[in-house]
PDB file of C-alpha atoms and ligand atoms in Angstrom:
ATOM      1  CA  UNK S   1       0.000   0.000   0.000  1.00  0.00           C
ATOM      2  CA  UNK S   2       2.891   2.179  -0.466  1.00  0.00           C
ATOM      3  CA  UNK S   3       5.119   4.611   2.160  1.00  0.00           C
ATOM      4  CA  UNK S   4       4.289   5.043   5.231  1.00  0.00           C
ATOM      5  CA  UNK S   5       6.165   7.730   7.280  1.00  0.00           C
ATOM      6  CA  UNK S   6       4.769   9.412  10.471  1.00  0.00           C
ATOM      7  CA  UNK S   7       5.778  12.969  11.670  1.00  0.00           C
ATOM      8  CA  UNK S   8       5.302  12.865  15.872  1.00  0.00           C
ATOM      9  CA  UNK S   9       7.416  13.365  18.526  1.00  0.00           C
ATOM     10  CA  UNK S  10       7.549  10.480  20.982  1.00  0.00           C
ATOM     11  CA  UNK S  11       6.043  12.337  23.988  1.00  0.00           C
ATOM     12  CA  UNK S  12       2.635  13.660  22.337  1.00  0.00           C
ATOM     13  CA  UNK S  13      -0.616  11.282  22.726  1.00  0.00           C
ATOM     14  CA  UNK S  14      -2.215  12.588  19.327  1.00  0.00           C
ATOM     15  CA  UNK S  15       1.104  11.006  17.801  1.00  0.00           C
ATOM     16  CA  UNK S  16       1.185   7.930  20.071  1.00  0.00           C
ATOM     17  CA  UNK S  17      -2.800   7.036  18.848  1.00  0.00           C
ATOM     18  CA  UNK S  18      -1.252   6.958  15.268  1.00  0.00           C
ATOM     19  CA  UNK S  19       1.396   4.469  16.173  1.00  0.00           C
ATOM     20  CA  UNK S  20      -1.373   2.627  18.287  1.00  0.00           C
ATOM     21  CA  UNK S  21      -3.541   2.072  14.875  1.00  0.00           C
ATOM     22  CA  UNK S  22      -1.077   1.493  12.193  1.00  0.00           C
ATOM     23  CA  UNK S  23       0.626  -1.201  14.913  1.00  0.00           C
ATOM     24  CA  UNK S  24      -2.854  -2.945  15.409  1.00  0.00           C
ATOM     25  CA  UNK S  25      -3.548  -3.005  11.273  1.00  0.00           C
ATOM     26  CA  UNK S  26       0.088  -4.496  11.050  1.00  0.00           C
ATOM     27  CA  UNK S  27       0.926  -1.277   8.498  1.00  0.00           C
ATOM     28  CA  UNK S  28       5.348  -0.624   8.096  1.00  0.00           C
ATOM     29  CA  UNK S  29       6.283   3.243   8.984  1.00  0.00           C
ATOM     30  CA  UNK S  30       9.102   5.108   9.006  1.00  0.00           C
ATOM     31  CA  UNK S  31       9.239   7.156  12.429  1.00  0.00           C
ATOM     32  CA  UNK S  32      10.124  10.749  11.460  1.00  0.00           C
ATOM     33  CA  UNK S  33      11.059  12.444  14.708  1.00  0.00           C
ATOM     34  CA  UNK S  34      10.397  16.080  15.178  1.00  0.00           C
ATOM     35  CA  UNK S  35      11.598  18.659  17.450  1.00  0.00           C
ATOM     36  CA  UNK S  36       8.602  21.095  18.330  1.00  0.00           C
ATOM     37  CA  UNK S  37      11.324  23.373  19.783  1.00  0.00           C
ATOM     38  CA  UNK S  38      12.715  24.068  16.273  1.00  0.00           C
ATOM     39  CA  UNK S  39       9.948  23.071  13.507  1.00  0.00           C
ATOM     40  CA  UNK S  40      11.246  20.900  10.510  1.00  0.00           C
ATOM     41  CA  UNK S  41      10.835  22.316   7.056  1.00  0.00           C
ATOM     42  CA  UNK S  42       9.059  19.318   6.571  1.00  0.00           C
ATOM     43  CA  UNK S  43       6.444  19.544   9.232  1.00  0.00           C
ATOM     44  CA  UNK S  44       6.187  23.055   8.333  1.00  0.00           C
ATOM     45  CA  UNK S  45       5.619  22.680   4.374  1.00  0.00           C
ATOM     46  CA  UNK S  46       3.651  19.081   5.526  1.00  0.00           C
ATOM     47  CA  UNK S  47       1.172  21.087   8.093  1.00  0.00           C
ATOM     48  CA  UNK S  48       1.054  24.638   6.879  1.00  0.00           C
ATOM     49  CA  UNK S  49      -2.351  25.183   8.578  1.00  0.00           C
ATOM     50  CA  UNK S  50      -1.611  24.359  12.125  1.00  0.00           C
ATOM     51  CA  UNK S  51       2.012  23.433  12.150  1.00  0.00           C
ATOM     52  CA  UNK S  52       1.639  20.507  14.556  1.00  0.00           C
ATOM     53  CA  UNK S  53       2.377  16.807  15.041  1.00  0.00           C
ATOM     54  CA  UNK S  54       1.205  14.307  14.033  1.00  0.00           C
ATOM     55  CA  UNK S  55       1.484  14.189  10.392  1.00  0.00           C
ATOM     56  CA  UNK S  56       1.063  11.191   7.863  1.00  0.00           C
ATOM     57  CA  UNK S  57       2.795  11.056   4.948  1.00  0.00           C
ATOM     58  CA  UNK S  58       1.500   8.272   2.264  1.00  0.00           C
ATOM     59  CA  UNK S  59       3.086   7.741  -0.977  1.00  0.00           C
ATOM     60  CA  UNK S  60       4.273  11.612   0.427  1.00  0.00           C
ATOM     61  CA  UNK S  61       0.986  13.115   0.532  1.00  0.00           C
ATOM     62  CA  UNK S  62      -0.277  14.865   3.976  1.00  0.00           C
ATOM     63  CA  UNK S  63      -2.692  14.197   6.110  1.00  0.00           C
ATOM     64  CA  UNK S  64      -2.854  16.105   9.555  1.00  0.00           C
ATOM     65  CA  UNK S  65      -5.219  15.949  12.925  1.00  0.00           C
ATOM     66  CA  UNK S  66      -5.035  12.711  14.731  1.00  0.00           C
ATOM     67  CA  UNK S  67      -8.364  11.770  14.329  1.00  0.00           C
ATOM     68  CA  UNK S  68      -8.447  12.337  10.987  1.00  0.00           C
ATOM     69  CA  UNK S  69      -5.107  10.404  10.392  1.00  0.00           C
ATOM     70  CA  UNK S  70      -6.841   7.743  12.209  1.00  0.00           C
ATOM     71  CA  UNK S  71      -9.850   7.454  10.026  1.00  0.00           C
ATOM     72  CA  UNK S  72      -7.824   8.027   6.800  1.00  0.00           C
ATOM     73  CA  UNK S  73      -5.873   4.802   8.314  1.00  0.00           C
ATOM     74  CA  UNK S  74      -9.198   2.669   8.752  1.00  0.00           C
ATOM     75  CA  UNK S  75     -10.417   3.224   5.219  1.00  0.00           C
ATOM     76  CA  UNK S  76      -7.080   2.308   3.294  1.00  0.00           C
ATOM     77  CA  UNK S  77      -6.227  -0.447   5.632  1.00  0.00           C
ATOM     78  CA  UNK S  78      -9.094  -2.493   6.165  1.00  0.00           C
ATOM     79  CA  UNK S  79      -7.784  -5.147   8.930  1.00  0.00           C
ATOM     80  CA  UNK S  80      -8.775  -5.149  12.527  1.00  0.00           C
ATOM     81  CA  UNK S  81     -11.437  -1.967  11.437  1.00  0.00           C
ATOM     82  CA  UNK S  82     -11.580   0.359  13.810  1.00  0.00           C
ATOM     83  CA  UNK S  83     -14.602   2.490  13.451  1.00  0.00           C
ATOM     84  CA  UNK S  84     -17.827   0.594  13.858  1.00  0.00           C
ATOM     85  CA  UNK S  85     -19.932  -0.119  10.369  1.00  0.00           C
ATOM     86  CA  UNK S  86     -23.061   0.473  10.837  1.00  0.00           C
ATOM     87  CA  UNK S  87     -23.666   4.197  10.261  1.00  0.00           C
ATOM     88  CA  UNK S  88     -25.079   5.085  13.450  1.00  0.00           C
ATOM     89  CA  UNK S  89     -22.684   3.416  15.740  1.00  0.00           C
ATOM     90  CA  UNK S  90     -19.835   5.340  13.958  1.00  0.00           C
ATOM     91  CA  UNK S  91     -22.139   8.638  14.205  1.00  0.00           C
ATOM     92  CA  UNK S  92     -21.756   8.010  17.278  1.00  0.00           C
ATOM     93  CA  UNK S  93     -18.306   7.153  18.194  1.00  0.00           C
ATOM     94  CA  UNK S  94     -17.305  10.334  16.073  1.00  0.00           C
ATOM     95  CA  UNK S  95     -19.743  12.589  18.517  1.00  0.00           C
ATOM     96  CA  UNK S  96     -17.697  10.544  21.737  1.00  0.00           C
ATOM     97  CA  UNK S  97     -14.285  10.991  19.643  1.00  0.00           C
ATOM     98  CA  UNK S  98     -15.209  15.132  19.524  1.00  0.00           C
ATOM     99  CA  UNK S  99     -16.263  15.374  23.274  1.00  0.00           C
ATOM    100  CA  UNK S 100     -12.743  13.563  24.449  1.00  0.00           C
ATOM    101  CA  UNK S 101     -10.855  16.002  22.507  1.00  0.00           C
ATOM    102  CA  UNK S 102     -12.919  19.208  22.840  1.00  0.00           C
ATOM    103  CA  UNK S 103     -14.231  19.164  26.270  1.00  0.00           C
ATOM    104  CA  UNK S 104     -12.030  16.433  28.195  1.00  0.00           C
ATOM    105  CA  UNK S 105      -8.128  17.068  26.828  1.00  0.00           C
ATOM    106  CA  UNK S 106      -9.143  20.475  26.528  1.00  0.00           C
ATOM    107  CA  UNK S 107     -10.443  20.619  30.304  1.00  0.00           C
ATOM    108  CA  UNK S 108      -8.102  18.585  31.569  1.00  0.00           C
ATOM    109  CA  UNK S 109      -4.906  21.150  30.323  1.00  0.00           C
ATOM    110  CA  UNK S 110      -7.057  23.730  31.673  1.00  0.00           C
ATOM    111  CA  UNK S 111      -7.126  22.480  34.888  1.00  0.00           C
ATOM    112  CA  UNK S 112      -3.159  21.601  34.571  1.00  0.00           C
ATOM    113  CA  UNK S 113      -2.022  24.639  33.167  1.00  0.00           C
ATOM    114  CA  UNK S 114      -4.368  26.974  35.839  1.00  0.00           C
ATOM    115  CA  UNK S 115      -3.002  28.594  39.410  1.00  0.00           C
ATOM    116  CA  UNK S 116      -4.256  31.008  41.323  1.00  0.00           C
ATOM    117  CA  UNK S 117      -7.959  32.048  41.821  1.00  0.00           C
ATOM    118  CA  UNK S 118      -9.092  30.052  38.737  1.00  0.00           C
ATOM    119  CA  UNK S 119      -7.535  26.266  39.063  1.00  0.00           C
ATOM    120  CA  UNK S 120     -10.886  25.395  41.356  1.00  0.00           C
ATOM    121  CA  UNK S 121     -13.033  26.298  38.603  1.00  0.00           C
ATOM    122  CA  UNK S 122     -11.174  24.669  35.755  1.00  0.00           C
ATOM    123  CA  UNK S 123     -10.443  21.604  38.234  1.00  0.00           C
ATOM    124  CA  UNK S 124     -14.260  21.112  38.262  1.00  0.00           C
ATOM    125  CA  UNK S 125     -15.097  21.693  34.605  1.00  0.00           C
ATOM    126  CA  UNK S 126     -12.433  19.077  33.961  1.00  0.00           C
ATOM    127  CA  UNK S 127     -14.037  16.553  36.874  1.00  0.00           C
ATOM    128  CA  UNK S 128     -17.586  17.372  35.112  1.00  0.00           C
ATOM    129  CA  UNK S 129     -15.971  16.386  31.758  1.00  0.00           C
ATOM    130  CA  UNK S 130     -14.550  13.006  33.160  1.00  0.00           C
ATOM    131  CA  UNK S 131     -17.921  12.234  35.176  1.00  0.00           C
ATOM    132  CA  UNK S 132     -19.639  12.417  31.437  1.00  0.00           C
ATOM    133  CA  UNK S 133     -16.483   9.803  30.035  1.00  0.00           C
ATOM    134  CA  UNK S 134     -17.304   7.684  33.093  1.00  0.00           C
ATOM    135  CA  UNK S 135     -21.236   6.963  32.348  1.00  0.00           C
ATOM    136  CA  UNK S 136     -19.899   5.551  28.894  1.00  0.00           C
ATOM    137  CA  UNK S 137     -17.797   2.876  29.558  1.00  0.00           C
ATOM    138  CA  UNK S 138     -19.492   1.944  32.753  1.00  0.00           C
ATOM    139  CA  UNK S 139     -20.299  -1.699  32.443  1.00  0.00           C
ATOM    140  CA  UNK S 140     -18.004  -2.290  29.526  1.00  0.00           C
ATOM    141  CA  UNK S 141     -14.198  -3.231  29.923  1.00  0.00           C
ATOM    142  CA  UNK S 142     -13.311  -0.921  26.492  1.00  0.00           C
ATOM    143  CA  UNK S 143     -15.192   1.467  25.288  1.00  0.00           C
ATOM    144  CA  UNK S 144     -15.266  -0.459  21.937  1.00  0.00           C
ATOM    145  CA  UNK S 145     -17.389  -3.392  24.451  1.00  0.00           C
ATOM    146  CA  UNK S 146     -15.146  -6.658  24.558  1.00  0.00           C
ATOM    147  CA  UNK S 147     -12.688  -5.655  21.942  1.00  0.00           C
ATOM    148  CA  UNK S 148     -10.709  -2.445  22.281  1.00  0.00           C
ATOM    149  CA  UNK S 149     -11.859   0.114  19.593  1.00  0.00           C
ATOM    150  CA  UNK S 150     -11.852   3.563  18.111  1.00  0.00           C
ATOM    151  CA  UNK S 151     -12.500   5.407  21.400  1.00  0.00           C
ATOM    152  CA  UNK S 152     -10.186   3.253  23.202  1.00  0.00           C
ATOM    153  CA  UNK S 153      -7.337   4.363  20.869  1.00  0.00           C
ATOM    154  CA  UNK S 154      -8.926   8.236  20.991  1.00  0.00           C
ATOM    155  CA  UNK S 155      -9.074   8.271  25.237  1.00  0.00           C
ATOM    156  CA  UNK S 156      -5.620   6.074  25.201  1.00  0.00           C
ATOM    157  CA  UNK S 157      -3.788   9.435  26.502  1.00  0.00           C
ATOM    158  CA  UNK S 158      -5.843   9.185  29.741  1.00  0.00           C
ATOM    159  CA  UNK S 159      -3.969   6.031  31.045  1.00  0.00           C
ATOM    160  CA  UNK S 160       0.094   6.873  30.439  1.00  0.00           C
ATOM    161  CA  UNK S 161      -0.713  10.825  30.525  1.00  0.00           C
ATOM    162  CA  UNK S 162      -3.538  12.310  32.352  1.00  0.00           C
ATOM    163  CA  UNK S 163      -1.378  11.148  35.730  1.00  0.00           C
ATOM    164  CA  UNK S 164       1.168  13.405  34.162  1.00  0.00           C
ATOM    165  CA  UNK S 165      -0.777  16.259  33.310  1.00  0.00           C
ATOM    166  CA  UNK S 166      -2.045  15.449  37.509  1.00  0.00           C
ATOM    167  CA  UNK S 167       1.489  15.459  38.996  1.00  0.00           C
ATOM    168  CA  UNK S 168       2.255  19.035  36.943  1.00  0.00           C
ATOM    169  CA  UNK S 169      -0.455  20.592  37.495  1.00  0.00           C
ATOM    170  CA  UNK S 170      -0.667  20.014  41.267  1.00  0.00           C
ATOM    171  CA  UNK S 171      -3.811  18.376  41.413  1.00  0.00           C
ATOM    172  CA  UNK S 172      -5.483  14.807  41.065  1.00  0.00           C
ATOM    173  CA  UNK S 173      -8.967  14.054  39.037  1.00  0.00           C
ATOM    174  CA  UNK S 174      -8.872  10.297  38.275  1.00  0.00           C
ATOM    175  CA  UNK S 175      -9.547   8.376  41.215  1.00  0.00           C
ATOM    176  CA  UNK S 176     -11.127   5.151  42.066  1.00  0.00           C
ATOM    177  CA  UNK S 177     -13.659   6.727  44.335  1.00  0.00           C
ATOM    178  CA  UNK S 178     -14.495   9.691  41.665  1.00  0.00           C
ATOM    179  CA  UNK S 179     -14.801   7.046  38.605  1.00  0.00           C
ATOM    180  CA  UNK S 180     -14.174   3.323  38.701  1.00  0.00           C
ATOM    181  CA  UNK S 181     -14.548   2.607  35.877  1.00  0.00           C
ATOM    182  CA  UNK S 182     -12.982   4.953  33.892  1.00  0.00           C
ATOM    183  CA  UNK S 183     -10.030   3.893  36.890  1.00  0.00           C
ATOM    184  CA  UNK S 184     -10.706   0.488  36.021  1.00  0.00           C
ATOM    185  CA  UNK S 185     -10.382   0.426  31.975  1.00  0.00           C
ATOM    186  CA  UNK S 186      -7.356   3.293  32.322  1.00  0.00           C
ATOM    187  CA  UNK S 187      -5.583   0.067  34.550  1.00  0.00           C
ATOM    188  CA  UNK S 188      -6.403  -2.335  31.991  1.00  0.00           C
ATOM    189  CA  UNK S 189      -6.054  -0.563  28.574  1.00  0.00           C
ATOM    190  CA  UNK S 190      -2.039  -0.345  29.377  1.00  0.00           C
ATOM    191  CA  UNK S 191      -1.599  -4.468  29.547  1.00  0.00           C
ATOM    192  CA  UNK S 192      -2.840  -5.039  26.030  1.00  0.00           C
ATOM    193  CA  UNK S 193      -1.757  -4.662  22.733  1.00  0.00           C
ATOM    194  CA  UNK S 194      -0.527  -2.313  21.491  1.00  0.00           C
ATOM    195  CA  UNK S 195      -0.243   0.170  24.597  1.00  0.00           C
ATOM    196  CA  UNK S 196       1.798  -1.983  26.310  1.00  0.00           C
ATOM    197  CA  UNK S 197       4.806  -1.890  24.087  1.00  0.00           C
ATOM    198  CA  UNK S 198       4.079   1.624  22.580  1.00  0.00           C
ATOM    199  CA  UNK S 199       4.751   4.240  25.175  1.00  0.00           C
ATOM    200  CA  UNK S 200       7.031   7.323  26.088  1.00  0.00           C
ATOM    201  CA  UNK S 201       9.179   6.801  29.648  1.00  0.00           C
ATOM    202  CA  UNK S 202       7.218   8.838  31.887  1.00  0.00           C
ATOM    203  CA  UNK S 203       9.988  10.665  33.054  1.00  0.00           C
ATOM    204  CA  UNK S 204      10.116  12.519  29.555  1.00  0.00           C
ATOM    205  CA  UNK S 205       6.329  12.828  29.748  1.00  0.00           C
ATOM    206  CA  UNK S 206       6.872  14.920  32.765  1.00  0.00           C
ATOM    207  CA  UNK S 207       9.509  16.697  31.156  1.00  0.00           C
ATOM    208  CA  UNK S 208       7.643  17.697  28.207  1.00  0.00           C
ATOM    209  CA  UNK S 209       4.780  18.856  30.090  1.00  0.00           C
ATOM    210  CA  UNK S 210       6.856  21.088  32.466  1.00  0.00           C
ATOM    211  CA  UNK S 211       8.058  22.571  30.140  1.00  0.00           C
ATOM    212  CA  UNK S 212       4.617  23.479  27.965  1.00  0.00           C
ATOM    213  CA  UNK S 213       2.976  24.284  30.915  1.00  0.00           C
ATOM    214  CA  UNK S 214       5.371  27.202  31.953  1.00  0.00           C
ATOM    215  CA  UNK S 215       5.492  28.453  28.111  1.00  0.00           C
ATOM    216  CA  UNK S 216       1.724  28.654  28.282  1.00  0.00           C
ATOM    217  CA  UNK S 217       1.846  30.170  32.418  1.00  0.00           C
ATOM    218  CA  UNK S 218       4.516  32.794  31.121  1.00  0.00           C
ATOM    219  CA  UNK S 219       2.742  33.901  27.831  1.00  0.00           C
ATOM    220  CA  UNK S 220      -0.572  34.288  30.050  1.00  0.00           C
ATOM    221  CA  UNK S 221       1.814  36.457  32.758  1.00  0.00           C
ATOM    222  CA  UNK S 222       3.095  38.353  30.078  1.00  0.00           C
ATOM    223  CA  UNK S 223       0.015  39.351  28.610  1.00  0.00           C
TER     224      UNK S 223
HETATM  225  N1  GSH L   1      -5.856  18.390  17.314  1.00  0.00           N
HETATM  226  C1  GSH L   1      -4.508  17.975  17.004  1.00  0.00           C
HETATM  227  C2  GSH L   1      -3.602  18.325  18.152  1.00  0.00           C
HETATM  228  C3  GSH L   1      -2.148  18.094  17.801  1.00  0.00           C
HETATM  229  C4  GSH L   1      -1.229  18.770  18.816  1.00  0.00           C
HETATM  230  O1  GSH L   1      -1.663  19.499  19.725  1.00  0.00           O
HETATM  231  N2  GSH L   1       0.073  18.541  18.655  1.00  0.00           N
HETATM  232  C5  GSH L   1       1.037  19.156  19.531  1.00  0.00           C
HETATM  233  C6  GSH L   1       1.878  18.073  20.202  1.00  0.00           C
HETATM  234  S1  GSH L   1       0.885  17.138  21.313  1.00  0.00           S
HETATM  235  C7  GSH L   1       1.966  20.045  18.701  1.00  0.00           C
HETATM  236  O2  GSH L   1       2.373  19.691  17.626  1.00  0.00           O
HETATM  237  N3  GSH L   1       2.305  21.207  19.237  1.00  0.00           N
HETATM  238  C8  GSH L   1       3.213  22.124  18.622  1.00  0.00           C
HETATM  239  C9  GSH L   1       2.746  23.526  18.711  1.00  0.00           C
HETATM  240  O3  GSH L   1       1.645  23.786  19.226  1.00  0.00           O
HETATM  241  O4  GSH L   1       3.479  24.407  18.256  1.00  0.00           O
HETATM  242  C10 GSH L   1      -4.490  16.474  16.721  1.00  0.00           C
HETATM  243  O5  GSH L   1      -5.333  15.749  17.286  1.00  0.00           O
HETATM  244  O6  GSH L   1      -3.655  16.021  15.928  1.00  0.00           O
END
């Protein structure tokens, strides 16, 4: 099916779902690593619009946003599908896919990245966005049912890096008490395949978010 090669940088989870997908379909990339520090000419000329990672490159055309990479991947690799058929059930796992990204990674680095006066607040909307996570996978061990799926790869961040995002940000959301299952499934998700062989040391996770959080905290002081 022609060249594969994936822009990312090891410590971002938008990247780490691509690897997650083309690993389960059994698809050959080349790893391109990128510094977001100093931008390649070839992220930059790949991702004009955004100029972030990741970025798919087949037969060397471009395809940005994770969750467009990873239903770009499903259609031209047919294995192990990821998206459900029937129309509905993928309607729907879109609508779940959206709500991750736009109200629980977005809450969640919200929370992180807040001090002062307004970390309570954003702590909450985060917890709010969680407790709405937690009523869908309750009674299920993925959120795909037996079989992990496409919102198992698109929530796969919450496992290896929402503890992270906790320990930086000075604060802790997932809990047993608070949501067990969403506890429960973010302690199994890591033992299978591929999670379990396809994840950054933690150490550089913390790294990488120390040092985005205090680029965000001092653009926001300096405004
Ligand atoms: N919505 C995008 C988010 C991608 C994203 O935020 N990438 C970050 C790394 S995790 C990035 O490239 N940041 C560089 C920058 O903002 O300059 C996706 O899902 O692909």
């Amino acid at each position: 099916m022609g060249e594969v090669r994936l822009i990312a940088t090891p410590q971002s989870f938008p990247c780490a779902r691509i690897e997650w997908v083309l690993k389960m379909k059994g698809v050959e990339y080349e790893y391109i690593k990128e510094n977001l520090l100093n931008k390649s000419d070839l992220l930059l000329q790949s991702n004009p619009v955004h100029k972030k990672v990741p970025v798919l490159l087949h037969n060397g055309l471009p395809i940005a946003e994770s969750l467009v990479i990873l239903e770009y991947i499903d259609e031209t690799w047919k294995q192990n599908p990821l998206l459900p058929q029937d129309p509905y059930d993928r309607a729907h796992a879109r609508f779940w896919a959206r709500f991750i990204d736009e109200k629980c990674v977005v809450g969640v680095w919200r929370a992180g990245v807040a001090q002062g006066g307004g970390k309570g607040k954003a702590i909450e909307s985060a917890l709010e966005s969680l407790a709405v996570l937690e009523k869908q996978i309750e009674g299920k061990k993925y959120f795909g049912g037996e079989e992990i799926g496409y919102l198992d790869i698109v929530a796969g961040w919450i496992p290896h890096w929402l503890n992270v995002v906790e320990q930086v940000g000075e604060m802790e959301l997932l809990t047993a008490e608070r949501f067990p299952h969403l506890h429960q499934w973010s302690l199994n998700l890591p033992q299978t395949s591929p999670f379990n062989d396809c994840l950054p040391p933690r150490d550089s996770v913390v790294d990488y978010y120390n040092i985005a959080f205090n680029r965000v905290r001092s653009v926001s002081a300096n405004k």
